[in-house]
PDB file of C-alpha atoms in Angstrom:
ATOM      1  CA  UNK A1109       9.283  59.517-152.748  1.00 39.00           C
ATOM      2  CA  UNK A1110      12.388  58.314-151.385  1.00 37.00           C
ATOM      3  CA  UNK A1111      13.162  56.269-154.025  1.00 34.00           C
ATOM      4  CA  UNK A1112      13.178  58.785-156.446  1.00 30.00           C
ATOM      5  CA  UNK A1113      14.892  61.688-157.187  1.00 34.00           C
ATOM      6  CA  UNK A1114      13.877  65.279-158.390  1.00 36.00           C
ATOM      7  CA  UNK A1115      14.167  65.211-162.093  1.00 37.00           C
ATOM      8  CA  UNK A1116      16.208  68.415-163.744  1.00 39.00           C
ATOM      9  CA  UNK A1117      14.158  70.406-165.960  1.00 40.00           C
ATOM     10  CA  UNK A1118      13.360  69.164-169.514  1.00 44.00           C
ATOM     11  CA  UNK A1119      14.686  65.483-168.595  1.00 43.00           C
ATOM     12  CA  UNK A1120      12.744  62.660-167.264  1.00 42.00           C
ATOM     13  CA  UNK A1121      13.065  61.538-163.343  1.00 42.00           C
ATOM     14  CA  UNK A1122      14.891  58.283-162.805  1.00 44.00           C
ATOM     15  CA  UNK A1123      14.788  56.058-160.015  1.00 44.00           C
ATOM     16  CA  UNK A1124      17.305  53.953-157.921  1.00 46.00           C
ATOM     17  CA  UNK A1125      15.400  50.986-157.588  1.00 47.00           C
ATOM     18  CA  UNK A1126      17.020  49.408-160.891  1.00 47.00           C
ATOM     19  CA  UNK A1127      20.327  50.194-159.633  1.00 48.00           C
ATOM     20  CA  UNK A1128      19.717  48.420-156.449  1.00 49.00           C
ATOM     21  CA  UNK A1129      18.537  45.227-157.920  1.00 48.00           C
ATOM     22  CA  UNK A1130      21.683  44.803-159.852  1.00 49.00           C
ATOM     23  CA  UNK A1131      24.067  45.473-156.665  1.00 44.00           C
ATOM     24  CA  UNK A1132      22.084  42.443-155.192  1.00 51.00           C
ATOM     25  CA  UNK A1133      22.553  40.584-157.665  1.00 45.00           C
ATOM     26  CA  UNK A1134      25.820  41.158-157.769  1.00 43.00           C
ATOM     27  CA  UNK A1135      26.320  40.511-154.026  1.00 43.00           C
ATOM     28  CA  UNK A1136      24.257  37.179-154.872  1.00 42.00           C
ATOM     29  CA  UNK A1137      26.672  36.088-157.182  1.00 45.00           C
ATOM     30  CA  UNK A1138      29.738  36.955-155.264  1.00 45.00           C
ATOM     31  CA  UNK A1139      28.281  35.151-152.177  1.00 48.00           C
ATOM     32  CA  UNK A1140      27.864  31.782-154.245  1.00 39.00           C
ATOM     33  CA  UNK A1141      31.253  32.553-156.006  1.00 46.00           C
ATOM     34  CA  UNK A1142      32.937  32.357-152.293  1.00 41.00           C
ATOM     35  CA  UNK A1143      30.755  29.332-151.777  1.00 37.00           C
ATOM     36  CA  UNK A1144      32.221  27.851-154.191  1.00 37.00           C
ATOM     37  CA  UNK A1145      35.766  28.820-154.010  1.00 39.00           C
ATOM     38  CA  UNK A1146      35.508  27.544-150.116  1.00 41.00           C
ATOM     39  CA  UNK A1147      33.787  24.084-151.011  1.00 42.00           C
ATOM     40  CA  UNK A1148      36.942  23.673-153.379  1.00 44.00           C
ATOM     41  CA  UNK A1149      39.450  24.632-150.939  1.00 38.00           C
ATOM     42  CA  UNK A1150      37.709  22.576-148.138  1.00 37.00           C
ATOM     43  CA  UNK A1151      37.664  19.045-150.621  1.00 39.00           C
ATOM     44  CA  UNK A1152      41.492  20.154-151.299  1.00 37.00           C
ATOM     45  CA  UNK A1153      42.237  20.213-147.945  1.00 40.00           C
ATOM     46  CA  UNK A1154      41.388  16.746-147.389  1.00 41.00           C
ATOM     47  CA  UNK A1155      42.928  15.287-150.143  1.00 41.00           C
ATOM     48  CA  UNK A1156      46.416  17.285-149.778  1.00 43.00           C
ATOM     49  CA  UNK A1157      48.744  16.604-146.353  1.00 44.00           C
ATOM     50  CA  UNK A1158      48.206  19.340-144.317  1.00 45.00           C
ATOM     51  CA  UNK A1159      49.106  20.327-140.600  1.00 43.00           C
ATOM     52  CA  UNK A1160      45.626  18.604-139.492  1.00 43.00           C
ATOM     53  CA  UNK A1161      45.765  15.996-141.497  1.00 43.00           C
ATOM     54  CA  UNK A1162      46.722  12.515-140.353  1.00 43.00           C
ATOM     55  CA  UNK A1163      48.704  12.047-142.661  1.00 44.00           C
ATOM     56  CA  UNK A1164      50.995  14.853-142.103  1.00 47.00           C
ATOM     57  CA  UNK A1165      51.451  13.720-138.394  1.00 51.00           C
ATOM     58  CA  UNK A1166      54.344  11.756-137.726  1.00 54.00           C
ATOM     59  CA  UNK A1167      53.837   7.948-137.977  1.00 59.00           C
ATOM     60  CA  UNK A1168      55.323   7.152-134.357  1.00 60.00           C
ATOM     61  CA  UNK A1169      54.555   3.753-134.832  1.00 66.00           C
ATOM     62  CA  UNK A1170      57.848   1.257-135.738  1.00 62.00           C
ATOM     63  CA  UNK A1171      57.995   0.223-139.332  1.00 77.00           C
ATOM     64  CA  UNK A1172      60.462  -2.332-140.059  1.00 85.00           C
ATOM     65  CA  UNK A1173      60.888  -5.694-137.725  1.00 80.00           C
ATOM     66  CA  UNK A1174      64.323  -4.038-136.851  1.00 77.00           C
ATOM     67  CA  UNK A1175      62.424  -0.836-135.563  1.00 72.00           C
ATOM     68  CA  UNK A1176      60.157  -2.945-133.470  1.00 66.00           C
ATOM     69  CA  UNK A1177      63.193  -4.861-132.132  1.00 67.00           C
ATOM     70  CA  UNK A1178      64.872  -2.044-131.316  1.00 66.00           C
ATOM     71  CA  UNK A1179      61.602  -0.514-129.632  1.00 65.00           C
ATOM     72  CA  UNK A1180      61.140  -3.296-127.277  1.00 64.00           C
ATOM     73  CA  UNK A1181      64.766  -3.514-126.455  1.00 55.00           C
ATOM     74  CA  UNK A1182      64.858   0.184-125.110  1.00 56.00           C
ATOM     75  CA  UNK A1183      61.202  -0.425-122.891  1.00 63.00           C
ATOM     76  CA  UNK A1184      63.147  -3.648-121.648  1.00 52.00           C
ATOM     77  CA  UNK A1185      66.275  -1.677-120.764  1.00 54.00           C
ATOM     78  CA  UNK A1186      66.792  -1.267-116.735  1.00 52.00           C
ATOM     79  CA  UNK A1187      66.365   2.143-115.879  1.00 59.00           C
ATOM     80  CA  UNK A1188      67.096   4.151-112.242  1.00 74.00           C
ATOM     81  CA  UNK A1189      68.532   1.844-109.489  1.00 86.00           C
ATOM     82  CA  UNK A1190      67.506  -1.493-111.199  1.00 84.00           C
ATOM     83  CA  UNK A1191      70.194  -0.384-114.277  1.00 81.00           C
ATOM     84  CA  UNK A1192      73.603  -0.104-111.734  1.00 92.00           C
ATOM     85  CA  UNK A1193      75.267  -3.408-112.582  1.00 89.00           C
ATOM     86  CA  UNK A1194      76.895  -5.947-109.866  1.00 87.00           C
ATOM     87  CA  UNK A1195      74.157  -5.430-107.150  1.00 94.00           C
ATOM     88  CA  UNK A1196      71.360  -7.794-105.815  1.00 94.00           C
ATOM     89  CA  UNK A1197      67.952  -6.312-105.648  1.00 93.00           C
ATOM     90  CA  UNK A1198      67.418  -6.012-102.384  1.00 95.00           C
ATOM     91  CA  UNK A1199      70.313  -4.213-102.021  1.00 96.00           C
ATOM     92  CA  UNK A1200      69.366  -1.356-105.426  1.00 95.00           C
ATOM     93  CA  UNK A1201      65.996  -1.413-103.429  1.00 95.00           C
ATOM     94  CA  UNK A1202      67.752   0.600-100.564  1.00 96.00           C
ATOM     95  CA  UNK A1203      69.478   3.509-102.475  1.00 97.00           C
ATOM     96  CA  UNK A1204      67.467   6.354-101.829  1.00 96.00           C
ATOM     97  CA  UNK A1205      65.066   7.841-104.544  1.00 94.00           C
ATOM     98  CA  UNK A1206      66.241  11.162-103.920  1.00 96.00           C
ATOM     99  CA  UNK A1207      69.804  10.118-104.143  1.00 97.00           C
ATOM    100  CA  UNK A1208      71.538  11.912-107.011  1.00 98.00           C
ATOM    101  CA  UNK A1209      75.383  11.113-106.238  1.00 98.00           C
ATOM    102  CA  UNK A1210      76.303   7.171-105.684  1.00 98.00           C
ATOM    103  CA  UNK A1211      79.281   5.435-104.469  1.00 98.00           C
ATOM    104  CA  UNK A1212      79.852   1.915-105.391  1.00 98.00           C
ATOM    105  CA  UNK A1213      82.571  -0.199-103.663  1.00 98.00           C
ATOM    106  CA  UNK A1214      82.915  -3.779-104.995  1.00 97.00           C
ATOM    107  CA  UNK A1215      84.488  -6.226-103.894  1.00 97.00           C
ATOM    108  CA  UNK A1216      86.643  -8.757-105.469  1.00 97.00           C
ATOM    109  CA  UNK A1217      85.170 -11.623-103.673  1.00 97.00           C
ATOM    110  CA  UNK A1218      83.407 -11.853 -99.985  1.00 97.00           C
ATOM    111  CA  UNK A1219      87.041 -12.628 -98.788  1.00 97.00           C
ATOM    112  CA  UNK A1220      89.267 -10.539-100.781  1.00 98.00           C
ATOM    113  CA  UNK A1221      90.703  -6.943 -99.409  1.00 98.00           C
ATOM    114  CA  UNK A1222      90.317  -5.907-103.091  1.00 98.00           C
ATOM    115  CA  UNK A1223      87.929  -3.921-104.686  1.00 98.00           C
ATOM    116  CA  UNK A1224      86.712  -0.816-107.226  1.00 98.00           C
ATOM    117  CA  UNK A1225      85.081   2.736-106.316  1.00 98.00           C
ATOM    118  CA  UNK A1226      82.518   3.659-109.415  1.00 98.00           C
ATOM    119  CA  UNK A1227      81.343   7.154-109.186  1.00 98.00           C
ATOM    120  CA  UNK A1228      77.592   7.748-110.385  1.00 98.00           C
ATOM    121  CA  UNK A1229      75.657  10.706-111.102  1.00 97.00           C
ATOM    122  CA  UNK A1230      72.158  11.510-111.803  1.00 97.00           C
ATOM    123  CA  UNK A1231      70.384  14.971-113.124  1.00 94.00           C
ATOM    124  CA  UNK A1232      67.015  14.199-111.281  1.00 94.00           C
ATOM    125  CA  UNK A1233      65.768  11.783-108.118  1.00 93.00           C
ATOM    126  CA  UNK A1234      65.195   8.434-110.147  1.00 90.00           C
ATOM    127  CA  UNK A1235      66.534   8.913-113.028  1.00 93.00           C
ATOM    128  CA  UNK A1236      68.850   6.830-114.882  1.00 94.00           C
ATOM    129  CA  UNK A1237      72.832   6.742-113.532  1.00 96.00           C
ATOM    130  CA  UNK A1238      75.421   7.745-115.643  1.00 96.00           C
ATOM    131  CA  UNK A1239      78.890   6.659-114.549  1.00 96.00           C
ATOM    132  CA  UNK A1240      81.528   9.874-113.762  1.00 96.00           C
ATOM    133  CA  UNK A1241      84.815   8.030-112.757  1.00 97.00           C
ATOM    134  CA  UNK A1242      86.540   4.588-111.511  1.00 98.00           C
ATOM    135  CA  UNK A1243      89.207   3.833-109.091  1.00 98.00           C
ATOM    136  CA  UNK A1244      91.168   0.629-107.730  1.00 98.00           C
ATOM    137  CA  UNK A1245      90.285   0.384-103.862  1.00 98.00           C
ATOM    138  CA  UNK A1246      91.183  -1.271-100.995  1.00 98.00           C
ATOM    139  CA  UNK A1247      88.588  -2.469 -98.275  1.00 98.00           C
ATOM    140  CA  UNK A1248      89.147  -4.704 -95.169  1.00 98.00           C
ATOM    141  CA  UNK A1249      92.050  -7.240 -95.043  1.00 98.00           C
ATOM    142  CA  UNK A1250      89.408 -10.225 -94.654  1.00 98.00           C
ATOM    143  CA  UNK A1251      86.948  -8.621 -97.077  1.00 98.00           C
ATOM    144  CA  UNK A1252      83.415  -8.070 -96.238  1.00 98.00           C
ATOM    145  CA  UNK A1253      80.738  -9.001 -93.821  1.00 97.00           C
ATOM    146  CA  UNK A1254      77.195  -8.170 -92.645  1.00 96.00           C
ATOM    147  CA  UNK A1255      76.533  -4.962 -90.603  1.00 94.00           C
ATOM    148  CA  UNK A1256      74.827  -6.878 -87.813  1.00 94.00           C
ATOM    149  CA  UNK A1257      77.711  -9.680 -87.616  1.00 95.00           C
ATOM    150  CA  UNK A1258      80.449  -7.556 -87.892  1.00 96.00           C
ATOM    151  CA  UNK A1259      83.012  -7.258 -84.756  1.00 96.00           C
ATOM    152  CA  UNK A1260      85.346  -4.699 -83.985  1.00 96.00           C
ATOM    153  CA  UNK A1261      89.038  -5.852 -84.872  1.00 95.00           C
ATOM    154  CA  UNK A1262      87.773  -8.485 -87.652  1.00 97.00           C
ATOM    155  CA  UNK A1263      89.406  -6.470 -90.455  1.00 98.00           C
ATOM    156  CA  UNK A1264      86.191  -6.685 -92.534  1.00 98.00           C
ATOM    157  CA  UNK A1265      84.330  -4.118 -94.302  1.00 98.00           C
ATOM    158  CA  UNK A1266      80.873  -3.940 -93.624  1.00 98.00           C
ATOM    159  CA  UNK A1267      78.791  -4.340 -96.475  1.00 98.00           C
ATOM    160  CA  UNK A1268      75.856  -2.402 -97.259  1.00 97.00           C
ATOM    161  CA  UNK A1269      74.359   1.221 -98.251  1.00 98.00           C
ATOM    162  CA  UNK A1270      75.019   4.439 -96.176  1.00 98.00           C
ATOM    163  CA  UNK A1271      74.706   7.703 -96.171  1.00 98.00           C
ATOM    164  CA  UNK A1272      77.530  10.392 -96.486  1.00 98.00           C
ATOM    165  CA  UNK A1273      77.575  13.576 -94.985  1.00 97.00           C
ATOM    166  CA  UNK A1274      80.534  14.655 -93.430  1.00 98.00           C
ATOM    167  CA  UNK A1275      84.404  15.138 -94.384  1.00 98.00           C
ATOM    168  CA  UNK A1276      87.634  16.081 -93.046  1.00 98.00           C
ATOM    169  CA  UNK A1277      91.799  15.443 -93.139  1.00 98.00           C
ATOM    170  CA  UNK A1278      95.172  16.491 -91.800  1.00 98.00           C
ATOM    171  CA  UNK A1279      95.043  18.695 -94.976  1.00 98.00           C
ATOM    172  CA  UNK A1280      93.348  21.773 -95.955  1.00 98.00           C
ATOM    173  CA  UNK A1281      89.786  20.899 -97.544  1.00 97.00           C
ATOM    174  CA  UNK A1282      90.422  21.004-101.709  1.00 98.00           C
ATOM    175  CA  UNK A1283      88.792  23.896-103.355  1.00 97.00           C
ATOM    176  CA  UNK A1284      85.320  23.552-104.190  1.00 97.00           C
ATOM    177  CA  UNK A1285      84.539  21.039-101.108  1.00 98.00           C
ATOM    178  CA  UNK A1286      80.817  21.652-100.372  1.00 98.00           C
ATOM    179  CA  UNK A1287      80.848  18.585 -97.564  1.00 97.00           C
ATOM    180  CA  UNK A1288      81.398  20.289 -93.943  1.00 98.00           C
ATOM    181  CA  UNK A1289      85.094  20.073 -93.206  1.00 98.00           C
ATOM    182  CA  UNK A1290      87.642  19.041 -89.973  1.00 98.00           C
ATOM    183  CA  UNK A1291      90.818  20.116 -90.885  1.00 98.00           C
ATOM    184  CA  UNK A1292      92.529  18.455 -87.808  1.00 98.00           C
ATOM    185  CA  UNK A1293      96.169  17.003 -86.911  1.00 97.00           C
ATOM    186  CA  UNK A1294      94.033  14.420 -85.090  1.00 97.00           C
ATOM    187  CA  UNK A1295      93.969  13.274 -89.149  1.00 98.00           C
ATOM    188  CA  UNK A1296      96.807  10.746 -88.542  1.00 96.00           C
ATOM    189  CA  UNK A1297      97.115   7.093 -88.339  1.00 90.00           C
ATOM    190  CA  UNK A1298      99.566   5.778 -86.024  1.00 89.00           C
ATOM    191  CA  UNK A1299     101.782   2.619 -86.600  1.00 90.00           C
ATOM    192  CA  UNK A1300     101.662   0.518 -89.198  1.00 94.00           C
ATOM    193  CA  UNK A1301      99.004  -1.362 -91.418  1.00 95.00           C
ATOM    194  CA  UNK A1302      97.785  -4.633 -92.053  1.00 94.00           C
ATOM    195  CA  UNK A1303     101.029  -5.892 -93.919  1.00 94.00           C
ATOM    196  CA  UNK A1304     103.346  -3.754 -91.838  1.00 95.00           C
ATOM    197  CA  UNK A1305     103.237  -0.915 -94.460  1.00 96.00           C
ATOM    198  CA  UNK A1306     103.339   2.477 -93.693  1.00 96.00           C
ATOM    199  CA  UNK A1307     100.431   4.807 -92.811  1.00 97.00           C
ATOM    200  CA  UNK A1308     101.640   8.233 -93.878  1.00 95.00           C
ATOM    201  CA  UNK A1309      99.387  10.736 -95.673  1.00 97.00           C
ATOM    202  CA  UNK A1310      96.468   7.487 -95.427  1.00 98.00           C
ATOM    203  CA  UNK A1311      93.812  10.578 -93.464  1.00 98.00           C
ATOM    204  CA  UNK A1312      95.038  13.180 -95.505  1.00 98.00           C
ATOM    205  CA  UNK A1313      91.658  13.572 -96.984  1.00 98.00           C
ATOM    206  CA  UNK A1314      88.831  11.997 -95.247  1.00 98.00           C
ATOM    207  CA  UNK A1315      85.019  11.080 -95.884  1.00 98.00           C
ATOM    208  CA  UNK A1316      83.284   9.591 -93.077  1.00 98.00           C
ATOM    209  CA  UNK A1317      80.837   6.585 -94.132  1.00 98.00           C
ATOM    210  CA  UNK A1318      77.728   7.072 -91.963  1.00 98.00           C
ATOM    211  CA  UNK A1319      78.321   3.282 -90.301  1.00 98.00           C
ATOM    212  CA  UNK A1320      77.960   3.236 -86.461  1.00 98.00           C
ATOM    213  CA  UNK A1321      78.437   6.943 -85.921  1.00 97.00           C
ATOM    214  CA  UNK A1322      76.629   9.854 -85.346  1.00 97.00           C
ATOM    215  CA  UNK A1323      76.197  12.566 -88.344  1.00 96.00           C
ATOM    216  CA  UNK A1324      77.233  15.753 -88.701  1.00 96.00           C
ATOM    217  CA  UNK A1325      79.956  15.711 -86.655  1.00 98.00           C
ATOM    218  CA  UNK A1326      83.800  15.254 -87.462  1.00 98.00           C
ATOM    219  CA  UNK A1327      84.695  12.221 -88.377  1.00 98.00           C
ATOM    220  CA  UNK A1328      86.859  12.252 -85.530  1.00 98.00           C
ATOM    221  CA  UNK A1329      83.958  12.014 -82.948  1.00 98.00           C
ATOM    222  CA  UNK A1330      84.387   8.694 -81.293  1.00 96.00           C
ATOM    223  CA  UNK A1331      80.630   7.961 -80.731  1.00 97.00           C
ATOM    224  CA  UNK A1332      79.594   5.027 -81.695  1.00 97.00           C
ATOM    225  CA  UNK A1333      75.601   4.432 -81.302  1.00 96.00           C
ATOM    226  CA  UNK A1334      75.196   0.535 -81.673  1.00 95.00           C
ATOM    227  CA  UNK A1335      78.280  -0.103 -79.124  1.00 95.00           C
ATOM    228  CA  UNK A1336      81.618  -0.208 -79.615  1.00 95.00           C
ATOM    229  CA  UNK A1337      81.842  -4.349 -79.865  1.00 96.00           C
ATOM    230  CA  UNK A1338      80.817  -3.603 -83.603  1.00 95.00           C
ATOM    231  CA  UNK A1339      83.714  -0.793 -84.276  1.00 96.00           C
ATOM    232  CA  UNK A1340      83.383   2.296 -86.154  1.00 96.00           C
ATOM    233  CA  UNK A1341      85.003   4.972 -87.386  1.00 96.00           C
ATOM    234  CA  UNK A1342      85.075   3.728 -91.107  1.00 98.00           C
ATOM    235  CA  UNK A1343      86.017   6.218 -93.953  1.00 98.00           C
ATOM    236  CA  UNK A1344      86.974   6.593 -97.004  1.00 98.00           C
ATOM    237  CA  UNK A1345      90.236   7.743 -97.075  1.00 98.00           C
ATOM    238  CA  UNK A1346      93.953   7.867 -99.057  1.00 98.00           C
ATOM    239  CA  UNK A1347      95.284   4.495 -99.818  1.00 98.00           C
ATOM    240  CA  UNK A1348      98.410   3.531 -98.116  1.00 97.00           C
ATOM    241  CA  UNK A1349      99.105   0.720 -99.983  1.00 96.00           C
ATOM    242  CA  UNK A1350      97.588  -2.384 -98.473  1.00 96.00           C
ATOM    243  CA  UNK A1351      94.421  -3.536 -97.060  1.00 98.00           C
ATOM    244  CA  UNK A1352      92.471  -1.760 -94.161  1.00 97.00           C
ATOM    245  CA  UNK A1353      91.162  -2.654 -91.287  1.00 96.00           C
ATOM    246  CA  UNK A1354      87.719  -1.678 -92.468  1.00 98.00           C
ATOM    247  CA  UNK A1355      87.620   1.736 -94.310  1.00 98.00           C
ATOM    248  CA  UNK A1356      87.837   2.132 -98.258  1.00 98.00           C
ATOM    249  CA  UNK A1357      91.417   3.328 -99.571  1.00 98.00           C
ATOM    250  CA  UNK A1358      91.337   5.174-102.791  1.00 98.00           C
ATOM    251  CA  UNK A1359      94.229   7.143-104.070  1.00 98.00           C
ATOM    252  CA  UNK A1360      95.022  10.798-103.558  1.00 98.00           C
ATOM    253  CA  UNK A1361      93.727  12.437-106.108  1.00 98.00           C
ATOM    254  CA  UNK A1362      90.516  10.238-106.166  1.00 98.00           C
ATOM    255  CA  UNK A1363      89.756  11.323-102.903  1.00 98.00           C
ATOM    256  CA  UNK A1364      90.536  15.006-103.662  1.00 98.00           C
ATOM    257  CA  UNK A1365      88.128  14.492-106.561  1.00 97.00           C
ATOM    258  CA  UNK A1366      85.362  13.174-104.232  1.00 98.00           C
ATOM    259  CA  UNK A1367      85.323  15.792-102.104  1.00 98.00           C
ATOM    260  CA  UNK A1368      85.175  18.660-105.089  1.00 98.00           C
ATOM    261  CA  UNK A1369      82.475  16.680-106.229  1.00 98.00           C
ATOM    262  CA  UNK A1370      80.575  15.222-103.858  1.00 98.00           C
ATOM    263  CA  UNK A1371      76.909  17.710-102.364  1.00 98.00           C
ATOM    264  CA  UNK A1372      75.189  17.279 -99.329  1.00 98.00           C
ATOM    265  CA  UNK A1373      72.143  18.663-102.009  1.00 97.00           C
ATOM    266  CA  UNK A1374      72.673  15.477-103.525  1.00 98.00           C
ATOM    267  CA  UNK A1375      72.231  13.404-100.946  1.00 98.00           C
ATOM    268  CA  UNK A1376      75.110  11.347-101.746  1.00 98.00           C
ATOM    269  CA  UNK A1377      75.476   7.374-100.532  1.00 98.00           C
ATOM    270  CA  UNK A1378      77.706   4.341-100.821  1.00 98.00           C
ATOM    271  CA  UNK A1379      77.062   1.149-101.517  1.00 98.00           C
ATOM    272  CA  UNK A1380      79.644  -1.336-100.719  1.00 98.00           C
ATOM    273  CA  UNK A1381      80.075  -5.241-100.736  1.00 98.00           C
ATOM    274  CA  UNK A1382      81.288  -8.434-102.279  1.00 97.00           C
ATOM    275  CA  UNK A1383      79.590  -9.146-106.206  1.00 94.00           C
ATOM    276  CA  UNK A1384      75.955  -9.127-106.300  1.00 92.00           C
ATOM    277  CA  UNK A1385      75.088  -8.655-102.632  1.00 92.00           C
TER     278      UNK A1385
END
């Protein structure tokens, strides 16, 4: 009897049965309707660029000869250490990975006293370089020669890459300095240089190159590890005009710049030499 219900006097009972059958068919119909609506939509889909479509992904792929060109030109490109122009390969080989400020002295010629100071940064250990600043330089009055042949008194420069890490002058450390500073009146050259030219203001500003001497001291301490026969004390310092005996003169304000720039985080170096060594 539950599928009937009472009927009121004088009128006949109905039942719900009828009623029922429709609604399914009704549901039937709507269920096929979506079916169909979703089969459409689906072979739409594929036929109209869509976010999963391939061909609304973009084509990465070069599509001109000048694309491709242009594509193999930027893999080819030198990149980190190997894209620093003017040095050998052994010699890029030897700048630190984790290096992130560079130094690069070059000489005019293996013989000349002549040279230029290119400052290069980097945002991340082995990245590419990007150049910051350039300065005419002075090295040693008889130019360059190799750490292990150099003799103290030969008025060369040795060549090669080293390590900075400490600073220091007659002056008071520039704002900003981040390198461990000596201000010291022990910051002043005596006599005369090379071409009888005077010294004055030459250790104003100071930045020891890690060559022969112990680190993380002034660069005043007179050690010198691998004996004094192969000198020491070699900076970078204030140009005074003429060539050195072995240190790097820059001017003034380059060397005020240095040392507002350079960070012992950044493991800063120098690389120094004739052309392509």
């Amino acid at each position: 009897m539950s599928k009937y219900v009472r009927a009121r006097p004088g009128r006949p009972a109905r039942t719900r049965a009828p009623r029922q059958r429709n609604l399914r068919a009704l549901a039937v119909a709507a269920g096929l309707g979506l079916l169909v609506f979703t089969a459409g939509w689906v072979h739409v889909a594929r036929e109209t660029p869509g976010a999963d479509s391939a061909s609304a992904r973009p084509d990465s792929r070069p599509r001109t000869a000048a694309d491709r060109a242009a594509l193999a030109e930027d893999r080819a490109r030198p990149r980190g250490n190997d894209a620093l122009p003017g040095l050998g390969k052994a010699t890029r080989a030897r700048i630190p990975k984790d290096s992130r400020q560079l130094i690069v002295v070059t000489g005019r010629s293996a013989g000349s006293s002549e040279s230029v100071v290119t400052l290069w940064s980097r945002s991340a250990p082995g990245g590419d370089w990007n150049r910051a600043d350039t300065w005419p330089a002075r090295n040693g009055a008889k130019g360059w020669s190799a750490p292990e042949e150099r003799t103290y008194g030969d008025l060369t420069s040795p060549q090669g890459v080293y390590s900075l890490t400490d600073a220091g002058g007659l002056l008071p450390k520039p704002p900003g300095t981040k390198f461990p500073y000596d201000e010291d009146d022990g910051f002043v050259a005596t006599g005369t240089g090379v071409n009888g030219e005077p010294l004055t203001g030459a250790f104003d500003y100071v930045v020891a190159i890690d060559f022969n001497r112990e680190r993380g001291v002034s660069p005043l301490d007179p050690r010198m590890p691998q004996g004094e026969e192969r000198g020491g004390n070699i900076w970078l310092h204030v140009d005074h005009d003429g060539p050195s005996q072995g240190c790097v003169g820059i001017p003034k304000e380059a060397m005020k710049k240095l040392l507002q720039t350079l960070d012992p985080a950044a493991k800063p170096v120098v690389v120094m030499g004739p052309p392509g060594f």
